mmCIF file of C-alpha atoms and ligand atoms in Angstrom:
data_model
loop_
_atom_site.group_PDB
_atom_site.id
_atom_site.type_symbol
_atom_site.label_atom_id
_atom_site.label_comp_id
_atom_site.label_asym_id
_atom_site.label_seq_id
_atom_site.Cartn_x
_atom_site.Cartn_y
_atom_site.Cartn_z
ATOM 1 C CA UNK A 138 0.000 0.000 0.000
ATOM 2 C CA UNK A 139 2.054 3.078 -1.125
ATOM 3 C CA UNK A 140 -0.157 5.090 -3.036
ATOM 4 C CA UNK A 141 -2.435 8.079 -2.271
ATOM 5 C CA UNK A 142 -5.814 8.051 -1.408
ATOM 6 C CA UNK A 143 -7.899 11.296 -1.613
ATOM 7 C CA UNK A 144 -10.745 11.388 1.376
ATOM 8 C CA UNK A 145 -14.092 11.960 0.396
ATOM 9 C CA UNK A 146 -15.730 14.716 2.429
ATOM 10 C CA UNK A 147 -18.541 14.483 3.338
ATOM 11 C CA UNK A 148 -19.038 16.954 6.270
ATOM 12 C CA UNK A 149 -16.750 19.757 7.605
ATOM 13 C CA UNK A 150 -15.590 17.652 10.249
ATOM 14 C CA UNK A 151 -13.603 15.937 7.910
ATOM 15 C CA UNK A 152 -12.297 18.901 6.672
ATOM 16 C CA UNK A 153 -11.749 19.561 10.413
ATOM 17 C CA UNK A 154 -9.606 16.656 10.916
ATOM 18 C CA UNK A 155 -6.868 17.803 8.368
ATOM 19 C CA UNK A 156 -6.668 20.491 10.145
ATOM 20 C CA UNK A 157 -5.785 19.166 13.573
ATOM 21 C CA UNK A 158 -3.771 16.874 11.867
ATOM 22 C CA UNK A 159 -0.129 17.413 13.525
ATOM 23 C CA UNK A 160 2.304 15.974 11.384
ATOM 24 C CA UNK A 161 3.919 17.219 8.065
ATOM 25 C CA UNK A 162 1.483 18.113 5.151
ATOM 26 C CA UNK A 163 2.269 18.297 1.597
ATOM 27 C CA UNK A 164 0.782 20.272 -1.059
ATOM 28 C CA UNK A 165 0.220 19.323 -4.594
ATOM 29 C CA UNK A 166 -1.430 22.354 -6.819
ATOM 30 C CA UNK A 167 -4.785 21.179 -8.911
ATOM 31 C CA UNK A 168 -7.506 22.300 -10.803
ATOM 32 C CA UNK A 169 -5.235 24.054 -13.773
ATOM 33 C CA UNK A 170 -6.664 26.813 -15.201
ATOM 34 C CA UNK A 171 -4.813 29.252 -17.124
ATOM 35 C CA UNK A 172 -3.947 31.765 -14.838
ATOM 36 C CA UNK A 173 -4.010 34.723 -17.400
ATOM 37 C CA UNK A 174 -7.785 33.620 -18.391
ATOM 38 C CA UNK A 175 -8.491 33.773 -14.737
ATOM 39 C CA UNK A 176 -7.733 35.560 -11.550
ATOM 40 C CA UNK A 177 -9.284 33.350 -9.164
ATOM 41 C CA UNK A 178 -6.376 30.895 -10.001
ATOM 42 C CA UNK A 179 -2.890 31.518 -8.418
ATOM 43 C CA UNK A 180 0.241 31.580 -11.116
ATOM 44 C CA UNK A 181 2.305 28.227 -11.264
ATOM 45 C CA UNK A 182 5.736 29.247 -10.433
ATOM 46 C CA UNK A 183 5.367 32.308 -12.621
ATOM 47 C CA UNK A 184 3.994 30.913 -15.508
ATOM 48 C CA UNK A 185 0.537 31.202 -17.423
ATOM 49 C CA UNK A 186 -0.369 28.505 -16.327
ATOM 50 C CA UNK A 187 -2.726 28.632 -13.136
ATOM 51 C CA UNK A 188 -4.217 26.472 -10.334
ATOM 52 C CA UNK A 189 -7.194 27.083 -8.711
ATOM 53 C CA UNK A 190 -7.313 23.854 -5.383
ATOM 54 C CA UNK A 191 -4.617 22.827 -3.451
ATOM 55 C CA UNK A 192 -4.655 18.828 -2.684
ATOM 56 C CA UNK A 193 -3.270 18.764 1.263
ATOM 57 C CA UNK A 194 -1.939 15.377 1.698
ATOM 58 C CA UNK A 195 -0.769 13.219 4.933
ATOM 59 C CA UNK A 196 1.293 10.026 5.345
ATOM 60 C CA UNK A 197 -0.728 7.216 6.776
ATOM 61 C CA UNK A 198 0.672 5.350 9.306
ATOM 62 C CA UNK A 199 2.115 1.577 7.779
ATOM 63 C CA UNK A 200 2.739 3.726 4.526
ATOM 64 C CA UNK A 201 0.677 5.359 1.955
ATOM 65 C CA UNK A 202 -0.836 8.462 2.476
ATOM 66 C CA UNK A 203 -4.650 10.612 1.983
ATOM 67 C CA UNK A 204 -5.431 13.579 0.593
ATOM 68 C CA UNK A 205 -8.269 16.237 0.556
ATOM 69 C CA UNK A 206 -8.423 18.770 -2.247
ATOM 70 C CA UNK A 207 -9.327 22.114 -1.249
ATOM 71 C CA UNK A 208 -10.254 24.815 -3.370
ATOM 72 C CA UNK A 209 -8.300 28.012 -3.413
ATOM 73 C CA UNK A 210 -11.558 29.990 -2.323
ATOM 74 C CA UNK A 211 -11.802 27.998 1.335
ATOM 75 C CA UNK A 212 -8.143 27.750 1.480
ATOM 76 C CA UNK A 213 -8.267 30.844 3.962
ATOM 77 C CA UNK A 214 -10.856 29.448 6.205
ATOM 78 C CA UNK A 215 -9.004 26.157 6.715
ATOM 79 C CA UNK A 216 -5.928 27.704 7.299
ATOM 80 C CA UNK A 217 -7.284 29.773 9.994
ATOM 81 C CA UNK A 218 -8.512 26.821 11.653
ATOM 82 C CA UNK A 219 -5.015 24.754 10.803
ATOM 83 C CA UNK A 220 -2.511 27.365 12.422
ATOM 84 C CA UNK A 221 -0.636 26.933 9.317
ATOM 85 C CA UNK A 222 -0.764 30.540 8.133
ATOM 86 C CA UNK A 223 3.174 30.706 8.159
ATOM 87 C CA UNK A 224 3.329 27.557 6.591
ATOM 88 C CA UNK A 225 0.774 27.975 3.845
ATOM 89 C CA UNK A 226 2.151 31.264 3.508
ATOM 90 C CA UNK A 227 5.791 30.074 2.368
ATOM 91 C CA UNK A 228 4.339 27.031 0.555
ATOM 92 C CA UNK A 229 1.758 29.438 -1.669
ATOM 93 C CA UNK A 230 5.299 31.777 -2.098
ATOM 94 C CA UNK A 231 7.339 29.316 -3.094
ATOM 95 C CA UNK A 232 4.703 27.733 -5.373
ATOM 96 C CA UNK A 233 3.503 30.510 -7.447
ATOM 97 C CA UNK A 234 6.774 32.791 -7.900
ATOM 98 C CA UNK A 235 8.916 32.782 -11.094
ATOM 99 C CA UNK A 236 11.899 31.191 -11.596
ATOM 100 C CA UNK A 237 15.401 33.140 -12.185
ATOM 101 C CA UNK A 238 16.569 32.119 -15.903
ATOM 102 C CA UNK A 239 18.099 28.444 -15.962
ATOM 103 C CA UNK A 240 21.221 27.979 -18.002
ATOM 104 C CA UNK A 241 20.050 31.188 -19.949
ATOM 105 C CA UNK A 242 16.505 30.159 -20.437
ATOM 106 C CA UNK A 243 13.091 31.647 -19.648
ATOM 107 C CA UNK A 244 11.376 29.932 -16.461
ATOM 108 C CA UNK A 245 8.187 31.096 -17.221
ATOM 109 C CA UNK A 246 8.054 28.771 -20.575
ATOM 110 C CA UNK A 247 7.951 25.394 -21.049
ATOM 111 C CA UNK A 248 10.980 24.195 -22.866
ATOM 112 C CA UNK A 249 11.658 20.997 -24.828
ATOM 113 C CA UNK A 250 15.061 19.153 -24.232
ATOM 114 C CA UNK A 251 16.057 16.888 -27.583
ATOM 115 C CA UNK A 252 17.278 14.005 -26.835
ATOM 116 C CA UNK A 253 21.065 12.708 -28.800
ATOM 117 C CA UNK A 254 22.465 9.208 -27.180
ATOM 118 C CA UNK A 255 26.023 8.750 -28.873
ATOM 119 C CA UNK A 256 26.090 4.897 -28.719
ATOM 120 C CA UNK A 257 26.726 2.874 -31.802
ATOM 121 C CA UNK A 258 23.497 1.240 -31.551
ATOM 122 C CA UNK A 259 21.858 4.687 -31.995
ATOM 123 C CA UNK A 260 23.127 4.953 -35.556
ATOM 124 C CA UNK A 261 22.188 2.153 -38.405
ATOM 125 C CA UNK A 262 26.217 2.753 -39.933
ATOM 126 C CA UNK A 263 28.092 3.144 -36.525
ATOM 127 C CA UNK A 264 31.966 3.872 -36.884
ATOM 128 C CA UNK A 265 33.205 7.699 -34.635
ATOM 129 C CA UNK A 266 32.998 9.940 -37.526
ATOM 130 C CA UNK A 267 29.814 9.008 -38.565
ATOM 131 C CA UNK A 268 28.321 8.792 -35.060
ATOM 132 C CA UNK A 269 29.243 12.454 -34.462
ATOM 133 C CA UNK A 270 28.588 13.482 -37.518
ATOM 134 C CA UNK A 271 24.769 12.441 -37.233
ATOM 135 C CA UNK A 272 24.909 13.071 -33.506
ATOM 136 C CA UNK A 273 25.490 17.041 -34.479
ATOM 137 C CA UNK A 274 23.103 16.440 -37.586
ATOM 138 C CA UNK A 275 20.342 15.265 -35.724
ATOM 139 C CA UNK A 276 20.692 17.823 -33.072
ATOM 140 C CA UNK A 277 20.731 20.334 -35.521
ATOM 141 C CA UNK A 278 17.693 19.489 -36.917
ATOM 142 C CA UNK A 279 15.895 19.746 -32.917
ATOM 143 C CA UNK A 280 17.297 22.891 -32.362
ATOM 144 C CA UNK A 281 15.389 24.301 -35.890
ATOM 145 C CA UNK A 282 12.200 22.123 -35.039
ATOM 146 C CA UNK A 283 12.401 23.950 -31.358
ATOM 147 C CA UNK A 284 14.369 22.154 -29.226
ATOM 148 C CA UNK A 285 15.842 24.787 -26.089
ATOM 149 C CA UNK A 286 18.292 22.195 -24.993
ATOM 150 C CA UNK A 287 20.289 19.073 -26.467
ATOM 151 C CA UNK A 288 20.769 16.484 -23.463
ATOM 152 C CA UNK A 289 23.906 14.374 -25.344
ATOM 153 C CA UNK A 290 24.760 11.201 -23.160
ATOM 154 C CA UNK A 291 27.275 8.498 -24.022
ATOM 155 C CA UNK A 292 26.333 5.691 -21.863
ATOM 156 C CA UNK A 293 22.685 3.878 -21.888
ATOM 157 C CA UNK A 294 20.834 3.674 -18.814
ATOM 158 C CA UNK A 295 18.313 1.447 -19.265
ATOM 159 C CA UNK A 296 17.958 -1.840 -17.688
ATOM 160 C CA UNK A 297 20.400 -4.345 -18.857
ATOM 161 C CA UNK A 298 22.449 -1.979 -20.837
ATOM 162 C CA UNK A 299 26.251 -2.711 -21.732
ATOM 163 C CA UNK A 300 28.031 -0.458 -19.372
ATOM 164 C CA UNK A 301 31.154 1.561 -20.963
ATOM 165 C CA UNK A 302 34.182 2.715 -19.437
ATOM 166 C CA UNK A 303 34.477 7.016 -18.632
ATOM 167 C CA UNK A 304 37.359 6.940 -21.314
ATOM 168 C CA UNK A 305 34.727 5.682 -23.708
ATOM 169 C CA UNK A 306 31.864 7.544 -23.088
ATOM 170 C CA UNK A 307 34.496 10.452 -22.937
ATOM 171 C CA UNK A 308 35.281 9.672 -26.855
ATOM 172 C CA UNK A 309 31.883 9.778 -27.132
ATOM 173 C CA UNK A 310 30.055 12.692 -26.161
ATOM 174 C CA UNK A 311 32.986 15.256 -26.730
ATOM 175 C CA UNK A 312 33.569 16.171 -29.910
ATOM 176 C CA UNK A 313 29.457 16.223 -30.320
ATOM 177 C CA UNK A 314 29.432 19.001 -27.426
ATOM 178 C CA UNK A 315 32.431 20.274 -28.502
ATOM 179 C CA UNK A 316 30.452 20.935 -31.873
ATOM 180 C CA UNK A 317 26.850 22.219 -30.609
ATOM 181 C CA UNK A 318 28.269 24.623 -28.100
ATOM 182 C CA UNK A 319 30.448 26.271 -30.596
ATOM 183 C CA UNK A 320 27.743 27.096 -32.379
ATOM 184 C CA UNK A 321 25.973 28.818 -29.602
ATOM 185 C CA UNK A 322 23.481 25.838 -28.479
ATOM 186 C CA UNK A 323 22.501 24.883 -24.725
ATOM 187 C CA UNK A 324 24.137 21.326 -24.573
ATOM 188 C CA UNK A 325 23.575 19.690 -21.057
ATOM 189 C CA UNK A 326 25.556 16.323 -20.556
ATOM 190 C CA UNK A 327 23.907 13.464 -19.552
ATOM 191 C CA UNK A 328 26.349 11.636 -17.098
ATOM 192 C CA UNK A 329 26.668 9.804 -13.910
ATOM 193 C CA UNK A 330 30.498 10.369 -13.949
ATOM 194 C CA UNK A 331 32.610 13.075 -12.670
ATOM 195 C CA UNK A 332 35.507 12.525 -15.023
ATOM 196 C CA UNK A 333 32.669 13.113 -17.873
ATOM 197 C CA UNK A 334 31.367 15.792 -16.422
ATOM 198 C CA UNK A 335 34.524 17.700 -16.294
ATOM 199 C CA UNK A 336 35.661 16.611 -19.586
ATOM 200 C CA UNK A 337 31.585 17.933 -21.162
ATOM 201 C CA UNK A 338 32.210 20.989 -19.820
ATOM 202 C CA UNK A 339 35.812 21.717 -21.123
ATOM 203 C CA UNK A 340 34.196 21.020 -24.109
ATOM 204 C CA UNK A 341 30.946 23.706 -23.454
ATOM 205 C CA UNK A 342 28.137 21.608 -21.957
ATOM 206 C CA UNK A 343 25.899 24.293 -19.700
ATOM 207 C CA UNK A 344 24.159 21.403 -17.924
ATOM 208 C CA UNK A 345 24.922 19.009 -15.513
ATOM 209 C CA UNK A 346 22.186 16.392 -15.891
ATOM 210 C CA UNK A 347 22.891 13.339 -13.476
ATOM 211 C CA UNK A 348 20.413 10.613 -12.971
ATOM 212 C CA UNK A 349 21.795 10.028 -9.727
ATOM 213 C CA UNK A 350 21.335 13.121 -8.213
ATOM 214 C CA UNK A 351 25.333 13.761 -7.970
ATOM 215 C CA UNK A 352 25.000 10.664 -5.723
ATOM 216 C CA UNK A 353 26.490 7.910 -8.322
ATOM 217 C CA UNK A 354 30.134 9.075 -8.187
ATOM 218 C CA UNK A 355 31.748 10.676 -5.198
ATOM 219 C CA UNK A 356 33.605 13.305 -6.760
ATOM 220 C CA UNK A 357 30.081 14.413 -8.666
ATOM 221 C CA UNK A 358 29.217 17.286 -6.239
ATOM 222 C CA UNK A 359 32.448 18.422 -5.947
ATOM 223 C CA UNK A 360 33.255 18.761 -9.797
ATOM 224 C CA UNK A 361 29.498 20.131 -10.363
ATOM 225 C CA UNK A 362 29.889 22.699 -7.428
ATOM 226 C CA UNK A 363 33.247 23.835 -9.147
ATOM 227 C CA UNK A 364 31.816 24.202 -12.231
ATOM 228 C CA UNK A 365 29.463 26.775 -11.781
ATOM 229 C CA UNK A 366 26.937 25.025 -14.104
ATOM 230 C CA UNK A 367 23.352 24.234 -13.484
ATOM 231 C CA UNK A 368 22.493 21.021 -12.220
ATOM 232 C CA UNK A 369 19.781 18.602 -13.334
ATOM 233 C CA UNK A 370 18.935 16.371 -9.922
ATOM 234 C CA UNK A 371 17.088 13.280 -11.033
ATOM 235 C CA UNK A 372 15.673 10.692 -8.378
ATOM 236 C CA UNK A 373 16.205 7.244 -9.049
ATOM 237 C CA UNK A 374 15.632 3.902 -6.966
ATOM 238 C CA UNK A 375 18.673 1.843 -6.958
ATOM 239 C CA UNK A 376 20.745 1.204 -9.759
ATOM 240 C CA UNK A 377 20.130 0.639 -13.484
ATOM 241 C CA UNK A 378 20.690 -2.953 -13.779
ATOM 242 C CA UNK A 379 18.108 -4.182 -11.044
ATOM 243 C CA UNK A 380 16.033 -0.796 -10.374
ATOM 244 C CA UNK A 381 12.813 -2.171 -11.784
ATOM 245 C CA UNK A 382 13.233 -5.566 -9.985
ATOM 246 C CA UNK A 383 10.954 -5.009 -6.900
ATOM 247 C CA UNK A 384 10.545 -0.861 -6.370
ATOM 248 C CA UNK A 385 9.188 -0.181 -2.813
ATOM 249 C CA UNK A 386 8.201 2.891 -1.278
ATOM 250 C CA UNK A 387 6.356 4.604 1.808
ATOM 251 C CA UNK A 388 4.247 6.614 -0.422
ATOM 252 C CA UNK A 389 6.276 7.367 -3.644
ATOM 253 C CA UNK A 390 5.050 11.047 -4.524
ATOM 254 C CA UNK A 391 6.012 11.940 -0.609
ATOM 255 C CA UNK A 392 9.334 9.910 -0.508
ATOM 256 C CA UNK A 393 10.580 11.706 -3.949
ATOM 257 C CA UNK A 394 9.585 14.509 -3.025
ATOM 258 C CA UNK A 395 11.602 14.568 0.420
ATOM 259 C CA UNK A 396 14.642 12.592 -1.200
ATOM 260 C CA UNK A 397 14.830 15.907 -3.587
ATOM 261 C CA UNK A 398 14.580 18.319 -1.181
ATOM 262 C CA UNK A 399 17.189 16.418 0.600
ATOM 263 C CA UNK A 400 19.264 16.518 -2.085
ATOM 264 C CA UNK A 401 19.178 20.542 -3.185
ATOM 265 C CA UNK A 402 19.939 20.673 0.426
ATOM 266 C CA UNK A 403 23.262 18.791 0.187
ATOM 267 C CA UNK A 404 24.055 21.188 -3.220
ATOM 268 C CA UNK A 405 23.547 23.917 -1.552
ATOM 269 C CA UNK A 406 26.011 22.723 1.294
ATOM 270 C CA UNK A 407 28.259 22.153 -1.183
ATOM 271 C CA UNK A 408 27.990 25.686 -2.805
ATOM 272 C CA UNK A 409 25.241 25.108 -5.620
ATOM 273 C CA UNK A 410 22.585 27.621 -5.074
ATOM 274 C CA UNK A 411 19.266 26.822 -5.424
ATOM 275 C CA UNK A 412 18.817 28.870 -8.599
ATOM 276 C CA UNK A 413 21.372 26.661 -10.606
ATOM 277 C CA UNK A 414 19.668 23.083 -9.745
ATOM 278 C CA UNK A 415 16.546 21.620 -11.372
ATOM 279 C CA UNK A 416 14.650 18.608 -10.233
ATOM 280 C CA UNK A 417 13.338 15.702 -12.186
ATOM 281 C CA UNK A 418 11.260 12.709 -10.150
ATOM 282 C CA UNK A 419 12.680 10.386 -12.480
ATOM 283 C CA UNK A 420 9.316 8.728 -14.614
ATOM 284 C CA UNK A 421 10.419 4.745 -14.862
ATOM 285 C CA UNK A 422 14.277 4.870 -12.851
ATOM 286 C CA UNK A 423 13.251 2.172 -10.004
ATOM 287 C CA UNK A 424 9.162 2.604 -10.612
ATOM 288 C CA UNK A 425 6.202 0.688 -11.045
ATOM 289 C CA UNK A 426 3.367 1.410 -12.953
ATOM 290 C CA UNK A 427 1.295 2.707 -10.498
ATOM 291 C CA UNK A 428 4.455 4.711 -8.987
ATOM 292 C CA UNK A 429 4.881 6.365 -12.362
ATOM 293 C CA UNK A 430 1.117 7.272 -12.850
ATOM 294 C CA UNK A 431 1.220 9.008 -9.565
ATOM 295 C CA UNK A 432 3.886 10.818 -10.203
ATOM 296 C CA UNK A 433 2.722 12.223 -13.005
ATOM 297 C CA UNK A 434 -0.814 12.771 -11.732
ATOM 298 C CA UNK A 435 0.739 14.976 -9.233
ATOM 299 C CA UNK A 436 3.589 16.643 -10.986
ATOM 300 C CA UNK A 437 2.592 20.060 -9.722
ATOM 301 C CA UNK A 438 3.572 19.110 -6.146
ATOM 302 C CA UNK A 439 7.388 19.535 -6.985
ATOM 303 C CA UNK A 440 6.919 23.018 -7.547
ATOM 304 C CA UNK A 441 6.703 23.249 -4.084
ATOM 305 C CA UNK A 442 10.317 22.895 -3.589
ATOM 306 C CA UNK A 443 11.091 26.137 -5.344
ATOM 307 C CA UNK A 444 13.474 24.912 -8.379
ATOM 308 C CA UNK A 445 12.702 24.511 -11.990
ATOM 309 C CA UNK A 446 11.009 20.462 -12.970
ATOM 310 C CA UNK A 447 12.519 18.637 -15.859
ATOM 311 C CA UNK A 448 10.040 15.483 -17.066
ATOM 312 C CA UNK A 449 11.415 12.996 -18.542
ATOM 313 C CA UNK A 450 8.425 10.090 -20.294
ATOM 314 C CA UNK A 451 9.743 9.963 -23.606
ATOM 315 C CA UNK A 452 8.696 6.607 -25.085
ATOM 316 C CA UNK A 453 9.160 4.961 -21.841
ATOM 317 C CA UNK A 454 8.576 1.320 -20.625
ATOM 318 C CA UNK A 455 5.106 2.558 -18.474
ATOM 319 C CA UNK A 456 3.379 3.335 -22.136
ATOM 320 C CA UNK A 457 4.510 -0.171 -23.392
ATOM 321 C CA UNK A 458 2.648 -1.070 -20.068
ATOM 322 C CA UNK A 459 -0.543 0.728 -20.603
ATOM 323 C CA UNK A 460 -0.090 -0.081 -24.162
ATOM 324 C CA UNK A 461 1.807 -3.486 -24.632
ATOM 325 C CA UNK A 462 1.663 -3.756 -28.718
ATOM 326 C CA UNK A 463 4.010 -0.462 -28.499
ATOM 327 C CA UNK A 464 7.827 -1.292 -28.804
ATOM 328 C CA UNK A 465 9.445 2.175 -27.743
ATOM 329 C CA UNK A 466 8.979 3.583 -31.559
ATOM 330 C CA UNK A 467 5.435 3.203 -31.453
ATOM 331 C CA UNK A 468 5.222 5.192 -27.953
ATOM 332 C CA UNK A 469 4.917 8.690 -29.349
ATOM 333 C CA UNK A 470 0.980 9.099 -28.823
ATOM 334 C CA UNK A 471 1.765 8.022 -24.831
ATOM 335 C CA UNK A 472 5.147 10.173 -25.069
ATOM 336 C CA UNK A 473 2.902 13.573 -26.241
ATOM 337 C CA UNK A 474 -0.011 13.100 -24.232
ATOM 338 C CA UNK A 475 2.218 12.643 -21.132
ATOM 339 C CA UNK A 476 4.478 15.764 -22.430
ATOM 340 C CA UNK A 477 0.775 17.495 -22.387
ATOM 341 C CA UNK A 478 0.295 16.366 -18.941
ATOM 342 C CA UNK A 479 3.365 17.805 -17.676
ATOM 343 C CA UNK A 480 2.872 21.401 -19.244
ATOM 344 C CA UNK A 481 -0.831 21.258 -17.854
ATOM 345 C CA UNK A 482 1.142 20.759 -14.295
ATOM 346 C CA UNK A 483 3.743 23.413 -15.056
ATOM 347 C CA UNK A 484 6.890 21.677 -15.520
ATOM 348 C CA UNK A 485 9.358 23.964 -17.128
ATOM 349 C CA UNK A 486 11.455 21.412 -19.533
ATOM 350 C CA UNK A 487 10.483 18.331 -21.042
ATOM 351 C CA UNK A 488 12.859 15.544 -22.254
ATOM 352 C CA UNK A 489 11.999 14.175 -25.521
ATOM 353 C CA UNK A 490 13.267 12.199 -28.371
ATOM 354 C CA UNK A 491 10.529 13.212 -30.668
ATOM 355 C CA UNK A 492 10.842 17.481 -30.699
ATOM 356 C CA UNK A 493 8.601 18.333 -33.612
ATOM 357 C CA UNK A 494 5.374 16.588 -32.231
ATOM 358 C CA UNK A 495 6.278 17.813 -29.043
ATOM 359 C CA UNK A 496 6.520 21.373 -29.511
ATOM 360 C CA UNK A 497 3.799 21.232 -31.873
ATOM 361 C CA UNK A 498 1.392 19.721 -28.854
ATOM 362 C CA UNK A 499 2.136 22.247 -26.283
ATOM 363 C CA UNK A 500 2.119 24.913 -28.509
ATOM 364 C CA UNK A 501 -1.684 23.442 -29.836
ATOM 365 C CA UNK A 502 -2.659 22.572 -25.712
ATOM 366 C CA UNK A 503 -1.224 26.709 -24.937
ATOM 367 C CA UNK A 504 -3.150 28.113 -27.720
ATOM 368 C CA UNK A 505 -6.687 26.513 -26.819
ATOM 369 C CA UNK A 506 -5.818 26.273 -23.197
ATOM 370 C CA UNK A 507 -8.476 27.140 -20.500
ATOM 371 C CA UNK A 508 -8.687 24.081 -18.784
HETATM 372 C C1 LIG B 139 19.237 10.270 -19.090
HETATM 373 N N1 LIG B 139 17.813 10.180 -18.808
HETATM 374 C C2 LIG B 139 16.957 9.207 -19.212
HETATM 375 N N2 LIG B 139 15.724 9.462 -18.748
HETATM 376 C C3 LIG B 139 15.801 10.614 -18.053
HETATM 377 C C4 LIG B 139 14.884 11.376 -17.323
HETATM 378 O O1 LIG B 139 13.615 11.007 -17.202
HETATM 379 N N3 LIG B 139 15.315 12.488 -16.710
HETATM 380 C C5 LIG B 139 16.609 12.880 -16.793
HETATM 381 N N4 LIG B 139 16.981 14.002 -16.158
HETATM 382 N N5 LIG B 139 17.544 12.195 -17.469
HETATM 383 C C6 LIG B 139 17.140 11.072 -18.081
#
């Protein structure tokens, strides 16, 4: 029993008895509206994008957790009656107010990140040349079609990958950066390894992105603190070879959420400000289907930490799940409609390997947006 359950109410007493609760409460924004189409809704973290109810969950005892969704217009009462005000207070700031730029880009937008994986078995003719060559090619072509950002990563991480040595994935991803950012293009470096990190960012990667939080290798934090670059902070359970064997959690939503907080805590110990590190809850790294579903039903919640969300779906094993005749290539319907979901919830970049259909999708869902 790990997931959330949302109360039904069926008298203010119940209402009531959130209220007295005295533990720690979470809040996960709901009800999107588009803020600009309506002032009753509060912005999401500066965006256009609004909500309008706030769903207050607690942790059940013996794991999982309930939830009652409140809508912004009795928020005040409850919070009266809570003794929350501070609380609520810094939650609502941290919630609603805009982002500084990341890496050079606009917070208030939702970006799309294009996705380049330099491994042979990513290109039909393999051979160096030829994999850089169509590594920058292909790139090229996302940043016309409207990618912000080129993630470029030199080692798979998907269950039962061949792992490569950091002199190889090195050789790799190098002379691709070394190419995009001398032509003026956000490259972020997708790495668990400090060596590669250093050596993408000699070559002009802007982004750390580390699906280990800067927990995989233990010279991460220190080479990301000394870099000066943003950080990408994903959350994953265990480690790529076995993370999808048995995935347990308290209440996944609440135990991601903490672990993250946790971990822009440690950067910031280290001497990464909170305004270089981004957070990503890490859709199918050590997750079942029901973790990833809801993760992604309550997105908006990691706004509450007060950094910038990357989502990451993109033809992932939990559409093959919903959808089992889909082999990854066949996954783009499930990869856009989740992208949608995650712009409906606010997130600020999106991780795709598919950029025209994405871009085209949020820019159709922004243009007819009121719900
Ligand atoms: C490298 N990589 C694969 N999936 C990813 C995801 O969902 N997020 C981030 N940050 N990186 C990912």
């Amino acid at each position: 029993m790990d997931e959330i359950k949302r109360s039904v109410l069926r008298s203010p007493a119940d209402v009531r008895g959130f209220a007295d609760f005295e533990g720690p409460l979470y809040y996960a924004p709901t009800g999107f509206i588009d803020h600009a189409d309506d002032p009753n809704t509060l912005p999401l973290a500066g965006s256009r994008r609004g909500f309008s109810a706030l769903e207050i969950i607690r942790r059940r005892e013996g794991g999982g957790a309930e939830s009652m969704i409140l809508p912004l217009l009795a928020l005040e009462g409850w919070v009266q009656n809570s003794g929350r005000v501070d609380e609520i207070n810094a939650v609502l700031d941290r919630l609603m107010a805009k982002r500084p730029d990341y890496a050079g880009l606009d917070m208030a937008s939702c970006h799309v990140m294009g996705i380049i994986n330099v491994t042979p078995d990513s290109f039909s003719d393999g051979g160096d040349y030829n994999t850089t060559e169509q590594s920058v090619a292909r790139a090229t072509a996302m940043i016309e079609q409207g990618a912000s950002i080129i993630d470029v990563g030199g080692e798979s991480t998907r269950p039962g990958a061949d792992t490569v040595s950091e002199d190889e994935e090195i050789n790799r991803v190098v002379p691709v950066i070394r190419e995009l950012a001398s032509k003026g293009h956000v490259v972020s470096i997708d790495t668990r390894h400090a060596g590669v990190m250093e050596a993408a960012i000699e070559a002009g990667a802007a982004i750390i992105n580390d699906v280990t939080g800067l927990e995989g290798d233990e010279r991460s934090m220190e080479v990301a603190a000394a870099s000066g670059k943003p950080v990408m902070l994903m959350h994953m359970q265990g480690e790529p070879g076995t993370m999808q064997a048995d995935p347990k959690y308290d209440c996944a939503v609440l135990d991601i959420y903490d672990y993250l907080l946790d971990r822009i805590e440690s950067c910031e110990r280290a001497g990464i400000s909170r305004d270089r590190i981004c957070i990503d809850p890490g859709i199918g790294f050590g997750k079942t289907l029901s973790h990833n579903l809801e993760l992604l039903s309550r997105l908006a919640i990691f706004h509450g930490v007060g950094c910038p969300i990357l989502l990451g779906t993109s033809r992932k094993s939990f559409i093959g799940k919903i959808d089992p005749k889909a082999d990854p290539k066949q996954r783009l319907g499930g990869s856009i409609a989740s992208a949608v979901n995650g712009w409906r919830h606010g997130v600020q970049m999106i991780r795709v390997h598919d950029v025209p259909e994405t871009v085209q999708a949020i820019s159709v869902a922004s243009s007819t947006s009121i719900v």
